[in-house]
Short mmCIF file of C-alpha atoms in Angstrom, two decimals:
data_model
loop_
_atom_site.label_atom_id
_atom_site.label_comp_id
_atom_site.label_asym_id
_atom_site.label_seq_id
_atom_site.Cartn_x
_atom_site.Cartn_y
_atom_site.Cartn_z
CA MET U 1 -0.04 0.00 0.03
CA PRO U 2 1.19 3.53 -0.60
CA ARG U 3 2.57 5.49 2.50
CA THR U 4 0.36 7.80 4.39
CA LEU U 5 1.63 11.27 3.80
CA LEU U 6 1.06 14.80 5.13
CA LEU U 7 2.05 17.48 2.53
CA ARG U 8 2.26 20.93 4.18
CA ASN U 9 3.51 24.42 3.87
CA GLY U 10 2.54 24.96 0.28
CA THR U 11 -0.56 25.69 -1.83
CA VAL U 12 -3.14 22.93 -2.62
CA HIS U 13 -5.47 23.67 -5.44
CA SER U 14 -8.77 22.25 -4.23
CA PRO U 15 -12.38 23.41 -4.45
CA ALA U 16 -12.81 21.86 -0.87
CA ASP U 17 -10.79 24.85 0.44
CA PRO U 18 -9.61 27.63 -1.72
CA PHE U 19 -6.86 28.63 0.85
CA ALA U 20 -5.61 25.13 1.54
CA THR U 21 -2.00 24.80 2.22
CA ALA U 22 -1.93 21.04 3.30
CA MET U 23 -3.14 17.68 2.27
CA VAL U 24 -3.24 14.18 3.64
CA VAL U 25 -2.91 11.16 1.27
CA GLU U 26 -4.01 7.75 2.66
CA ARG U 27 -4.62 4.51 0.99
CA GLY U 28 -3.96 5.83 -2.42
CA GLY U 29 -6.58 8.58 -2.15
CA VAL U 30 -7.03 12.05 -0.82
CA ALA U 31 -7.99 11.95 2.87
CA TRP U 32 -8.03 15.64 3.92
CA VAL U 33 -7.13 19.24 2.52
CA GLY U 34 -7.02 22.18 4.79
CA SER U 35 -5.10 24.88 6.37
CA GLU U 36 -1.57 24.88 8.00
CA GLY U 37 -2.88 25.17 11.53
CA ALA U 38 -5.13 22.31 11.22
CA ALA U 39 -2.35 20.16 9.75
CA ASP U 40 -0.58 19.97 13.11
CA SER U 41 -3.37 17.44 14.20
CA PHE U 42 -2.31 15.07 11.41
CA ALA U 43 1.42 15.08 11.94
CA ASP U 44 1.81 12.38 14.37
CA GLY U 45 -0.47 9.93 12.52
CA VAL U 46 1.26 9.63 9.19
CA ASP U 47 4.12 7.83 7.82
CA GLU U 48 5.86 10.90 6.43
CA VAL U 49 5.51 14.65 6.51
CA VAL U 50 6.53 16.33 3.21
CA ASP U 51 7.59 20.05 3.48
CA LEU U 52 6.33 21.58 0.14
CA ARG U 53 8.51 24.80 0.81
CA GLY U 54 5.86 26.82 -0.90
CA ALA U 55 5.29 24.63 -3.93
CA LEU U 56 1.97 24.33 -5.54
CA VAL U 57 -0.04 21.01 -5.56
CA THR U 58 -2.64 20.45 -8.21
CA PRO U 59 -4.53 17.41 -9.59
CA ALA U 60 -2.41 15.56 -12.08
CA PHE U 61 -3.24 16.36 -15.82
CA THR U 62 -5.07 13.95 -18.09
CA ASP U 63 -4.05 14.07 -21.75
CA ALA U 64 -7.30 12.98 -23.38
CA HIS U 65 -5.80 12.03 -26.74
CA VAL U 66 -2.51 10.38 -27.29
CA HIS U 67 -0.72 7.95 -29.61
CA THR U 68 1.87 6.49 -27.16
CA THR U 69 3.97 4.37 -29.27
CA ALA U 70 4.30 7.00 -32.01
CA THR U 71 5.04 9.57 -29.30
CA GLY U 72 7.89 7.44 -27.96
CA LEU U 73 9.25 6.79 -31.54
CA ALA U 74 9.28 10.59 -32.13
CA LEU U 75 11.02 11.07 -28.73
CA THR U 76 13.64 8.48 -29.36
CA GLY U 77 13.90 8.67 -33.23
CA LEU U 78 13.62 11.09 -36.16
CA ASP U 79 11.48 14.21 -35.27
CA LEU U 80 11.13 17.06 -37.74
CA ALA U 81 8.84 19.13 -35.75
CA GLY U 82 11.40 21.85 -35.19
CA ALA U 83 12.82 21.82 -38.68
CA ARG U 84 12.77 25.47 -39.98
CA THR U 85 13.41 24.81 -43.71
CA LEU U 86 13.12 21.86 -46.05
CA GLY U 87 16.89 21.69 -46.28
CA GLU U 88 17.27 21.33 -42.45
CA ALA U 89 14.49 18.55 -42.63
CA LEU U 90 16.58 16.69 -45.28
CA GLU U 91 19.68 17.03 -43.22
CA ARG U 92 18.06 15.62 -40.19
CA VAL U 93 16.84 12.72 -42.45
CA ARG U 94 20.34 12.13 -43.65
CA ALA U 95 21.75 12.15 -40.21
CA HIS U 96 19.22 9.79 -38.72
CA ALA U 97 19.86 7.33 -41.73
CA ALA U 98 23.60 7.37 -40.93
CA ALA U 99 22.97 6.82 -37.28
CA ARG U 100 20.51 3.75 -37.67
CA PRO U 101 22.26 1.49 -40.17
CA ALA U 102 20.47 -1.54 -38.68
CA ASP U 103 16.87 -0.36 -39.00
CA ARG U 104 14.86 -2.20 -41.53
CA VAL U 105 12.60 0.77 -42.07
CA LEU U 106 13.40 4.34 -41.04
CA LEU U 107 10.61 6.13 -39.21
CA GLY U 108 10.07 9.94 -38.79
CA HIS U 109 7.44 12.32 -37.91
CA GLY U 110 6.50 16.01 -37.80
CA TRP U 111 7.31 17.84 -41.09
CA ASP U 112 5.10 20.74 -41.81
CA ALA U 113 5.74 22.52 -45.22
CA SER U 114 3.35 25.23 -44.27
CA VAL U 115 6.03 26.79 -42.10
CA TRP U 116 8.97 26.29 -44.41
CA PRO U 117 10.03 29.10 -46.76
CA GLU U 118 10.06 26.62 -49.61
CA ARG U 119 6.31 25.92 -49.00
CA ARG U 120 6.69 22.31 -50.41
CA HIS U 121 7.03 18.83 -49.12
CA PRO U 122 10.16 16.80 -49.51
CA SER U 123 10.20 15.04 -52.94
CA ARG U 124 10.70 11.30 -53.26
CA ARG U 125 13.91 11.82 -55.14
CA GLU U 126 15.33 13.93 -52.20
CA LEU U 127 14.34 11.39 -49.59
CA ASP U 128 15.86 8.50 -51.76
CA GLU U 129 19.07 10.41 -51.94
CA ALA U 130 19.10 11.41 -48.22
CA THR U 131 18.45 7.87 -47.11
CA GLY U 132 20.84 6.20 -49.63
CA GLY U 133 17.74 4.27 -51.04
CA ARG U 134 16.51 2.68 -47.80
CA PRO U 135 12.91 2.42 -46.83
CA LEU U 136 11.58 5.63 -44.94
CA TYR U 137 8.20 6.40 -43.60
CA LEU U 138 7.83 10.16 -42.78
CA THR U 139 4.54 11.46 -41.62
CA ARG U 140 3.33 15.03 -41.79
CA ALA U 141 2.66 16.69 -38.43
CA ASP U 142 -1.06 15.84 -38.57
CA VAL U 143 -0.31 12.12 -39.27
CA HIS U 144 -2.93 11.95 -42.05
CA SER U 145 -0.43 11.93 -44.93
CA ALA U 146 3.17 10.76 -45.36
CA VAL U 147 6.07 11.00 -47.73
CA VAL U 148 7.94 7.83 -48.37
CA THR U 149 11.02 6.46 -50.23
CA THR U 150 10.80 4.32 -53.41
CA ALA U 151 12.22 1.50 -51.33
CA LEU U 152 9.30 1.64 -48.92
CA LEU U 153 6.77 1.62 -51.92
CA ASP U 154 8.46 -1.55 -53.23
CA LEU U 155 7.56 -3.39 -50.10
CA VAL U 156 3.89 -2.74 -50.53
CA PRO U 157 2.49 -4.59 -53.60
CA GLY U 158 -0.22 -2.85 -55.52
CA ILE U 159 0.48 0.42 -53.61
CA ARG U 160 0.23 2.52 -56.90
CA ASP U 161 -3.26 1.39 -57.44
CA LEU U 162 -4.70 2.36 -54.09
CA PRO U 163 -6.71 5.60 -53.51
CA GLY U 164 -4.49 8.30 -52.09
CA TYR U 165 -1.54 7.45 -54.15
CA THR U 166 0.04 10.17 -56.28
CA PRO U 167 3.30 9.73 -57.95
CA ASP U 168 5.21 12.45 -56.12
CA ALA U 169 2.75 13.92 -53.56
CA PRO U 170 2.20 12.90 -50.07
CA LEU U 171 0.30 9.50 -49.61
CA THR U 172 -3.34 9.79 -48.17
CA ASP U 173 -6.17 7.49 -47.60
CA ALA U 174 -5.76 3.70 -48.34
CA ALA U 175 -2.28 4.15 -49.79
CA HIS U 176 -1.03 5.94 -46.68
CA HIS U 177 -2.69 3.14 -44.36
CA ALA U 178 -0.91 0.53 -46.54
CA VAL U 179 2.50 2.16 -46.16
CA ARG U 180 1.91 2.87 -42.47
CA ALA U 181 1.17 -0.81 -41.91
CA ALA U 182 4.47 -1.85 -43.71
CA ALA U 183 6.43 0.54 -41.76
CA HIS U 184 4.86 -0.42 -38.32
CA ASP U 185 5.44 -4.02 -39.06
CA SER U 186 9.20 -3.26 -39.01
CA VAL U 187 9.08 -2.24 -35.30
CA ASP U 188 9.82 -5.17 -33.18
CA ALA U 189 8.41 -5.85 -29.73
CA ALA U 190 11.52 -4.57 -27.88
CA GLN U 191 11.52 -1.27 -29.92
CA ARG U 192 7.87 -0.83 -29.27
CA THR U 193 8.00 -1.38 -25.58
CA ALA U 194 11.05 1.01 -25.33
CA ALA U 195 9.06 3.61 -27.19
CA GLN U 196 6.04 3.25 -24.97
CA ALA U 197 8.15 3.48 -21.82
CA ALA U 198 9.85 6.64 -23.09
CA ALA U 199 6.46 8.24 -23.81
CA LEU U 200 4.95 7.32 -20.40
CA ASP U 201 8.18 8.65 -18.71
CA ARG U 202 7.96 11.79 -20.49
CA ALA U 203 4.16 12.16 -19.56
CA ALA U 204 5.08 11.54 -15.94
CA SER U 205 7.80 14.20 -15.99
CA LEU U 206 5.14 16.75 -17.13
CA GLY U 207 2.63 16.11 -14.40
CA ILE U 208 0.43 13.97 -16.45
CA GLY U 209 -1.21 11.26 -14.42
CA SER U 210 -3.46 9.72 -17.07
CA LEU U 211 -3.37 9.16 -20.74
CA HIS U 212 -6.20 8.27 -23.12
CA GLU U 213 -4.73 6.00 -25.86
CA CYS U 214 -6.45 6.31 -29.20
CA ALA U 215 -5.71 3.23 -30.91
CA GLY U 216 -7.26 1.42 -33.77
CA PRO U 217 -6.80 -1.01 -36.81
CA GLN U 218 -5.78 1.90 -39.15
CA ILE U 219 -3.50 3.40 -36.50
CA SER U 220 -1.31 1.12 -34.53
CA GLY U 221 -2.69 -2.49 -34.19
CA ALA U 222 -4.09 -4.71 -31.50
CA ASP U 223 -0.69 -5.95 -30.25
CA ASP U 224 0.37 -2.37 -29.70
CA LEU U 225 -2.63 -1.54 -27.68
CA THR U 226 -2.51 -4.71 -25.36
CA GLY U 227 1.27 -4.30 -25.03
CA LEU U 228 0.75 -0.70 -23.98
CA LEU U 229 -1.97 -1.54 -21.42
CA SER U 230 0.10 -4.39 -19.92
CA LEU U 231 3.14 -2.10 -19.75
CA ALA U 232 1.20 0.62 -17.97
CA ALA U 233 -0.27 -1.94 -15.43
CA GLU U 234 3.17 -3.41 -14.60
CA ARG U 235 5.11 -0.34 -14.02
CA PRO U 236 4.90 2.94 -12.01
CA GLY U 237 3.58 5.70 -14.31
CA PRO U 238 0.53 7.36 -15.72
CA ARG U 239 -2.78 5.39 -15.80
CA VAL U 240 -3.64 4.51 -19.44
CA VAL U 241 -7.27 4.38 -20.65
CA GLY U 242 -7.46 2.51 -24.04
CA TYR U 243 -9.88 3.17 -26.98
CA TRP U 244 -10.27 1.10 -30.01
CA ALA U 245 -11.35 2.85 -33.06
CA GLU U 246 -13.21 0.15 -34.96
CA ALA U 247 -16.72 0.67 -36.32
CA LEU U 248 -19.40 -1.77 -34.74
CA THR U 249 -22.53 -2.93 -36.49
CA SER U 250 -24.09 -4.73 -33.60
CA ALA U 251 -23.83 -4.79 -29.73
CA ASN U 252 -22.15 -8.24 -30.17
CA ASP U 253 -19.15 -6.68 -31.94
CA ALA U 254 -18.33 -5.03 -28.63
CA GLU U 255 -16.68 -8.21 -27.29
CA ARG U 256 -13.74 -7.55 -29.58
CA VAL U 257 -13.24 -4.03 -27.93
CA ARG U 258 -13.51 -5.58 -24.32
CA GLU U 259 -11.04 -8.44 -25.05
CA LEU U 260 -8.44 -5.87 -26.00
CA GLY U 261 -8.84 -4.02 -22.75
CA ALA U 262 -10.33 -0.89 -24.25
CA ILE U 263 -13.35 0.87 -22.64
CA GLY U 264 -14.89 2.08 -25.89
CA ALA U 265 -15.01 1.94 -29.72
CA ALA U 266 -13.96 5.47 -30.03
CA GLY U 267 -10.88 7.80 -30.41
CA ASP U 268 -9.68 8.02 -34.04
CA LEU U 269 -12.66 6.32 -35.74
CA PHE U 270 -12.28 8.44 -38.76
CA VAL U 271 -15.27 10.31 -40.07
CA ASP U 272 -12.71 12.48 -42.18
CA GLY U 273 -8.96 13.36 -42.14
CA ALA U 274 -7.11 16.71 -41.35
CA LEU U 275 -6.86 20.09 -42.68
CA GLY U 276 -3.19 20.13 -43.19
CA SER U 277 -3.37 17.15 -45.45
CA HIS U 278 -6.55 18.53 -47.29
CA THR U 279 -8.48 15.37 -46.02
CA ALA U 280 -10.84 17.03 -43.47
CA CYS U 281 -14.35 17.01 -45.06
CA LEU U 282 -15.78 20.44 -45.75
CA HIS U 283 -19.22 21.71 -46.90
CA GLN U 284 -17.40 24.19 -48.99
CA PRO U 285 -14.09 23.64 -51.03
CA TYR U 286 -10.71 24.26 -49.68
CA ALA U 287 -9.15 27.67 -50.51
CA ASP U 288 -5.93 26.06 -51.54
CA GLY U 289 -7.06 22.66 -52.49
CA PRO U 290 -5.12 20.32 -54.89
CA HIS U 291 -7.75 21.07 -57.47
CA ALA U 292 -10.97 23.11 -57.88
CA GLY U 293 -13.94 21.98 -55.73
CA HIS U 294 -11.84 19.82 -53.48
CA THR U 295 -13.79 19.18 -50.20
CA GLY U 296 -11.70 16.50 -48.50
CA THR U 297 -12.38 12.87 -47.77
CA ALA U 298 -15.41 11.27 -46.03
CA HIS U 299 -14.99 7.89 -44.32
CA LEU U 300 -18.10 7.58 -42.49
CA ASP U 301 -21.63 8.85 -43.26
CA ALA U 302 -24.49 9.68 -40.89
CA ALA U 303 -25.95 6.24 -41.35
CA ALA U 304 -22.71 4.45 -40.34
CA VAL U 305 -22.40 6.88 -37.41
CA ALA U 306 -25.91 6.10 -36.21
CA THR U 307 -25.25 2.34 -36.54
CA HIS U 308 -22.06 2.62 -34.52
CA VAL U 309 -23.55 4.78 -31.81
CA THR U 310 -26.54 2.35 -31.50
CA ALA U 311 -24.24 -0.72 -31.24
CA CYS U 312 -22.03 0.91 -28.62
CA THR U 313 -24.88 2.33 -26.60
CA GLU U 314 -26.70 -1.10 -26.46
CA ALA U 315 -23.39 -2.77 -25.53
CA GLY U 316 -22.64 -0.25 -22.64
CA ILE U 317 -19.59 1.15 -23.97
CA GLN U 318 -18.44 4.53 -25.35
CA ALA U 319 -18.69 5.47 -28.90
CA GLY U 320 -16.56 8.15 -30.46
CA PHE U 321 -15.38 9.65 -33.68
CA HIS U 322 -12.47 11.70 -35.18
CA ALA U 323 -14.21 14.61 -36.90
CA ILE U 324 -12.60 18.00 -37.85
CA GLY U 325 -14.36 19.37 -40.86
CA ASP U 326 -17.77 20.94 -40.78
CA ALA U 327 -19.30 18.25 -43.03
CA ALA U 328 -17.74 15.45 -40.90
CA LEU U 329 -19.35 17.00 -37.89
CA THR U 330 -22.59 17.37 -39.55
CA ALA U 331 -22.44 13.60 -40.28
CA VAL U 332 -21.64 12.90 -36.62
CA VAL U 333 -24.43 15.09 -35.27
CA GLU U 334 -27.01 13.70 -37.61
CA GLY U 335 -25.98 10.08 -36.93
CA VAL U 336 -25.90 10.51 -33.16
CA ARG U 337 -29.21 12.20 -33.29
CA ALA U 338 -30.71 9.28 -35.33
CA ALA U 339 -29.37 6.94 -32.79
CA ALA U 340 -31.04 9.07 -29.93
CA ASP U 341 -34.33 8.85 -31.85
CA HIS U 342 -34.09 5.04 -32.03
CA LEU U 343 -32.90 4.44 -28.37
CA GLY U 344 -34.11 7.40 -26.52
CA LEU U 345 -32.21 10.65 -25.85
CA ALA U 346 -31.73 9.89 -22.18
CA ARG U 347 -29.80 6.58 -22.84
CA VAL U 348 -27.57 8.17 -25.53
CA ARG U 349 -26.72 11.04 -23.13
CA ALA U 350 -25.78 8.80 -20.34
CA ALA U 351 -23.30 6.85 -22.51
CA ARG U 352 -21.04 10.10 -22.78
CA HIS U 353 -19.93 9.49 -26.31
CA ARG U 354 -16.99 11.45 -27.61
CA VAL U 355 -15.80 13.51 -30.66
CA GLU U 356 -12.17 14.04 -31.11
CA HIS U 357 -10.80 17.46 -32.36
CA ALA U 358 -14.31 18.92 -33.36
CA GLU U 359 -12.63 21.92 -34.78
CA MET U 360 -14.81 23.37 -37.51
CA LEU U 361 -17.98 23.57 -35.37
CA THR U 362 -21.01 25.75 -36.27
CA PRO U 363 -23.51 27.02 -33.78
CA GLU U 364 -25.85 24.40 -34.64
CA HIS U 365 -23.15 21.69 -34.09
CA ILE U 366 -22.47 23.02 -30.68
CA ALA U 367 -26.23 23.03 -29.76
CA ALA U 368 -26.45 19.50 -30.88
CA PHE U 369 -23.34 18.49 -28.89
CA ALA U 370 -25.12 20.00 -25.73
CA GLU U 371 -28.34 18.28 -26.53
CA LEU U 372 -26.72 14.87 -27.07
CA ALA U 373 -24.11 15.18 -24.18
CA LEU U 374 -21.10 14.66 -26.43
CA THR U 375 -17.76 15.28 -24.92
CA ALA U 376 -15.52 17.54 -27.27
CA SER U 377 -12.03 16.11 -26.92
CA VAL U 378 -10.04 19.03 -28.13
CA GLN U 379 -6.45 20.03 -28.68
CA PRO U 380 -5.72 23.78 -28.09
CA ALA U 381 -2.18 23.44 -29.26
CA PHE U 382 -3.69 23.05 -32.81
CA ASP U 383 -4.69 26.56 -32.74
CA ALA U 384 -1.34 27.76 -31.16
CA ALA U 385 0.47 26.03 -34.00
CA TRP U 386 -1.84 26.58 -37.04
CA GLY U 387 -4.28 29.44 -35.97
CA GLY U 388 -4.24 33.09 -36.76
CA GLU U 389 -4.69 35.30 -39.77
CA SER U 390 -1.97 33.85 -41.97
CA ALA U 391 -0.96 30.34 -40.78
CA LEU U 392 -2.19 26.98 -42.05
CA TYR U 393 -5.76 27.15 -41.20
CA ALA U 394 -6.05 30.47 -42.98
CA GLN U 395 -4.18 29.01 -45.92
CA ARG U 396 -6.44 26.09 -46.11
CA LEU U 397 -9.79 27.75 -45.46
CA GLY U 398 -9.32 31.45 -46.06
CA ALA U 399 -9.24 33.79 -42.87
CA GLU U 400 -12.96 34.13 -42.44
CA ARG U 401 -13.62 30.42 -42.11
CA ALA U 402 -10.24 29.98 -40.07
CA ARG U 403 -11.55 32.40 -37.54
CA THR U 404 -14.38 30.09 -36.68
CA LEU U 405 -12.25 27.07 -35.55
CA ASN U 406 -11.97 25.64 -32.06
CA PRO U 407 -14.72 27.74 -30.49
CA TYR U 408 -13.97 26.83 -26.93
CA ALA U 409 -15.75 29.73 -25.24
CA ALA U 410 -19.04 28.89 -27.07
CA LEU U 411 -18.72 25.23 -26.18
CA LEU U 412 -18.42 25.97 -22.54
CA ARG U 413 -21.37 28.54 -22.64
CA ALA U 414 -23.53 25.85 -24.23
CA GLY U 415 -22.62 23.27 -21.36
CA VAL U 416 -20.55 20.94 -23.77
CA PRO U 417 -18.22 18.74 -21.65
CA LEU U 418 -14.62 19.65 -22.67
CA ALA U 419 -11.48 17.33 -22.40
CA LEU U 420 -8.14 18.73 -23.42
CA GLY U 421 -5.28 16.64 -25.05
CA SER U 422 -2.28 17.01 -27.28
CA ASP U 423 -2.98 14.36 -30.01
CA SER U 424 0.77 13.50 -29.39
CA PRO U 425 2.92 13.35 -31.43
CA VAL U 426 0.82 15.64 -33.58
CA THR U 427 1.62 18.27 -30.91
CA PRO U 428 3.89 17.54 -27.99
CA LEU U 429 2.80 16.52 -24.51
CA ASP U 430 2.74 19.86 -22.75
CA PRO U 431 -0.16 20.42 -20.33
CA TRP U 432 0.56 23.85 -19.17
CA GLY U 433 1.17 24.88 -22.67
CA THR U 434 -2.14 23.30 -23.60
CA VAL U 435 -3.91 25.31 -21.05
CA ARG U 436 -2.21 28.55 -22.12
CA ALA U 437 -3.21 27.85 -25.79
CA ALA U 438 -6.77 27.62 -24.65
CA ALA U 439 -6.72 30.82 -22.53
CA PHE U 440 -4.90 32.83 -25.12
CA HIS U 441 -6.47 31.43 -28.37
CA ARG U 442 -5.39 33.38 -31.44
CA THR U 443 -9.15 34.18 -32.03
CA PRO U 444 -9.94 36.36 -28.84
CA GLU U 445 -13.64 35.42 -28.70
CA HIS U 446 -12.81 31.82 -28.40
CA ARG U 447 -10.74 32.16 -25.35
CA ILE U 448 -11.67 30.74 -22.02
CA SER U 449 -10.33 31.27 -18.55
CA VAL U 450 -7.22 29.59 -17.30
CA ARG U 451 -9.35 27.88 -14.56
CA ALA U 452 -11.86 26.47 -17.10
CA ALA U 453 -8.99 25.16 -19.25
CA PHE U 454 -7.18 23.61 -16.31
CA THR U 455 -10.41 21.85 -15.24
CA ALA U 456 -10.97 20.62 -18.73
CA HIS U 457 -7.30 19.20 -18.67
CA THR U 458 -7.79 17.57 -15.32
CA ARG U 459 -11.28 16.76 -14.26
CA GLY U 460 -12.64 16.90 -17.79
CA GLY U 461 -10.42 13.92 -18.75
CA TRP U 462 -11.78 11.87 -15.97
CA ARG U 463 -15.34 12.66 -16.83
CA ALA U 464 -14.64 11.86 -20.47
CA VAL U 465 -13.98 8.28 -19.51
CA GLY U 466 -17.15 8.06 -17.29
CA ARG U 467 -15.61 8.71 -13.88
CA ASP U 468 -16.68 11.81 -11.87
CA ASP U 469 -14.39 10.95 -8.85
CA GLY U 470 -11.03 12.03 -10.22
CA GLY U 471 -9.06 15.02 -11.38
CA VAL U 472 -9.77 17.09 -8.28
CA LEU U 473 -8.15 17.17 -4.91
CA VAL U 474 -11.01 16.65 -2.45
CA PRO U 475 -11.44 13.94 0.30
CA GLY U 476 -12.30 10.59 -1.33
CA ALA U 477 -10.60 11.37 -4.75
CA PRO U 478 -7.75 9.38 -6.16
CA ALA U 479 -4.37 10.78 -5.04
CA ASP U 480 -3.23 11.61 -8.61
CA TYR U 481 -1.54 14.96 -8.13
CA ALA U 482 1.62 16.92 -9.04
CA VAL U 483 3.88 19.33 -7.27
CA TRP U 484 5.01 22.39 -9.09
CA GLU U 485 7.59 25.10 -8.79
CA SER U 486 5.79 28.17 -10.04
CA GLY U 487 5.46 31.83 -9.91
CA ASP U 488 2.79 33.87 -8.49
CA LEU U 489 -0.81 32.44 -8.53
CA VAL U 490 -3.49 34.54 -10.06
CA VAL U 491 -7.07 34.10 -11.40
CA GLN U 492 -6.58 34.62 -15.08
CA VAL U 493 -9.77 35.43 -17.24
CA PRO U 494 -10.13 35.98 -20.99
CA ASP U 495 -11.26 39.55 -20.92
CA ASP U 496 -13.21 42.29 -19.04
CA ARG U 497 -16.49 40.51 -19.88
CA VAL U 498 -15.88 38.29 -16.82
CA ALA U 499 -16.96 39.83 -13.50
CA SER U 500 -14.34 41.57 -11.43
CA TRP U 501 -15.28 39.66 -8.30
CA SER U 502 -13.78 36.36 -9.76
CA THR U 503 -10.27 37.84 -9.69
CA ASP U 504 -10.59 39.24 -6.08
CA PRO U 505 -8.95 36.93 -3.49
CA ARG U 506 -12.15 37.49 -1.25
CA SER U 507 -14.04 35.68 -3.85
CA GLY U 508 -12.41 32.45 -2.61
CA THR U 509 -11.48 31.27 -6.20
CA PRO U 510 -8.28 29.16 -6.01
CA GLY U 511 -5.30 30.70 -7.96
CA LEU U 512 -3.25 29.12 -10.73
CA PRO U 513 0.08 30.05 -12.35
CA ASP U 514 0.23 33.13 -14.62
CA LEU U 515 0.27 31.69 -18.00
CA THR U 516 0.58 34.93 -19.96
CA PRO U 517 2.59 34.20 -23.11
CA GLY U 518 6.34 34.76 -22.54
CA THR U 519 6.17 33.92 -18.80
CA PRO U 520 7.93 30.61 -17.76
CA LEU U 521 5.64 27.61 -17.39
CA PRO U 522 5.50 25.87 -14.04
CA VAL U 523 8.28 23.03 -13.57
CA CYS U 524 7.15 19.62 -12.32
CA LEU U 525 8.91 18.52 -9.15
CA ARG U 526 6.96 15.43 -8.51
CA THR U 527 4.14 13.37 -10.02
CA VAL U 528 2.03 10.87 -7.91
CA VAL U 529 -0.62 8.42 -9.28
CA GLY U 530 -2.78 6.58 -6.84
CA GLY U 531 -0.46 7.58 -3.96
CA HIS U 532 2.62 6.23 -5.63
CA THR U 533 5.45 8.63 -6.80
CA VAL U 534 6.03 7.94 -10.49
CA TYR U 535 8.31 10.91 -11.18
CA GLU U 536 10.69 12.98 -8.99
CA ARG U 537 12.71 15.80 -10.46
CA PRO U 538 16.44 14.98 -10.06
CA ASN U 539 18.37 17.31 -7.80
CA GLU U 540 20.24 19.86 -9.73
#
């Protein structure tokens, strides 16, 4: 059993006591939070007293959308996320190939031509030269398209006849899925386990106590999911909740999901693709599409969505979908509503079905999310990376449509449950950065308070998996918490529309670190899951 601890002489972020400075942890749960004076009465009855020395204690974060193995491979392998030019990206490919002579297939991630001055992807000829003719699989930042070498194409019979294949453009759709399967087959069990462990360790070092793994047959394979869940159960580290993105046609199909250890047929069950790859499904054409009238790719229609939601609801598991474009979100809303008409609205609402990304929402979509109790599992770092008047979203959609994306304030006003995540490795594991991105959205009317974003990144993730007891430090909650070195604590709100009393200390609103852009983010000193320490910052 975990030791009984008294943490004192700090700041404990708890709705049970907005001025708490101490907390007792017992049997893996929070037993008490309160003031320094009251802490004296607990000191003799615990195994250990921890002097926080002024540090901040918060609930551990939950990252509600992660691809753990891919994250680990990016951490330990070829990551092009920081490449500033095409030339720099090719040089990194060249160096990685030289450093990994034994790899059957070279794996890399993170290129984004929209931020390069050349404004073009690496050509197959350039990649063939940089790798010395070896197989290479290199995903775009959104992971919905990839550039590959000729040697990798040669490993996939019939690849040139599949939808999504173009002679020298990034591969999408079925062609992309085929090369991804060939590339991932090259990763042996030891490599996969090492990558997963690296990702879990990185998460723990950032104060993340739980991850939602979004697996599926078109993403990472059953062995990857079962291996990750086994690894997470065997070692100290973040909790991992698994989703399996396979469409169901009847409640009986859910047995497959349960056998894998997943709690739902959800996550990246693709209704469409991504904006960066021109594969998100839109009602109106892309502003910069590959050809006139291009509106992206639809994978599931409203009827298929209705069938899946009905099957999952009847089986007692969560359904969920990846939907980014407005046409994809329309299909989701229409499909879930059809399921609710068949099964009854209350039954569908109680299932807490999810939608991942949900970027191109209209007011009608938002109202439907609230009506149907759909959780919006969103990634604010997408806006930080690609939002604004001239970045990728504006390039793809035009500035006017781009300004409508990721409307977090409207979602909260409507009562839509929010859970925040990274979609790592699409954007990095970075919980405080994620909260900052939501609070300082590039479109001001979509900004939410730091407190609301923090709640969505802690308690919101627990609620998204159907649990209301975690993500908050109150008696009876799981002892999943993080200890932080931070600056001044403040109540940070989006603008002057928020009542001034909420920022007054007399209001009793617990403070959080100042996340104004440019200020240092908090540093994690310790992460604890279920009362067990899973990360402790080394002494420097």
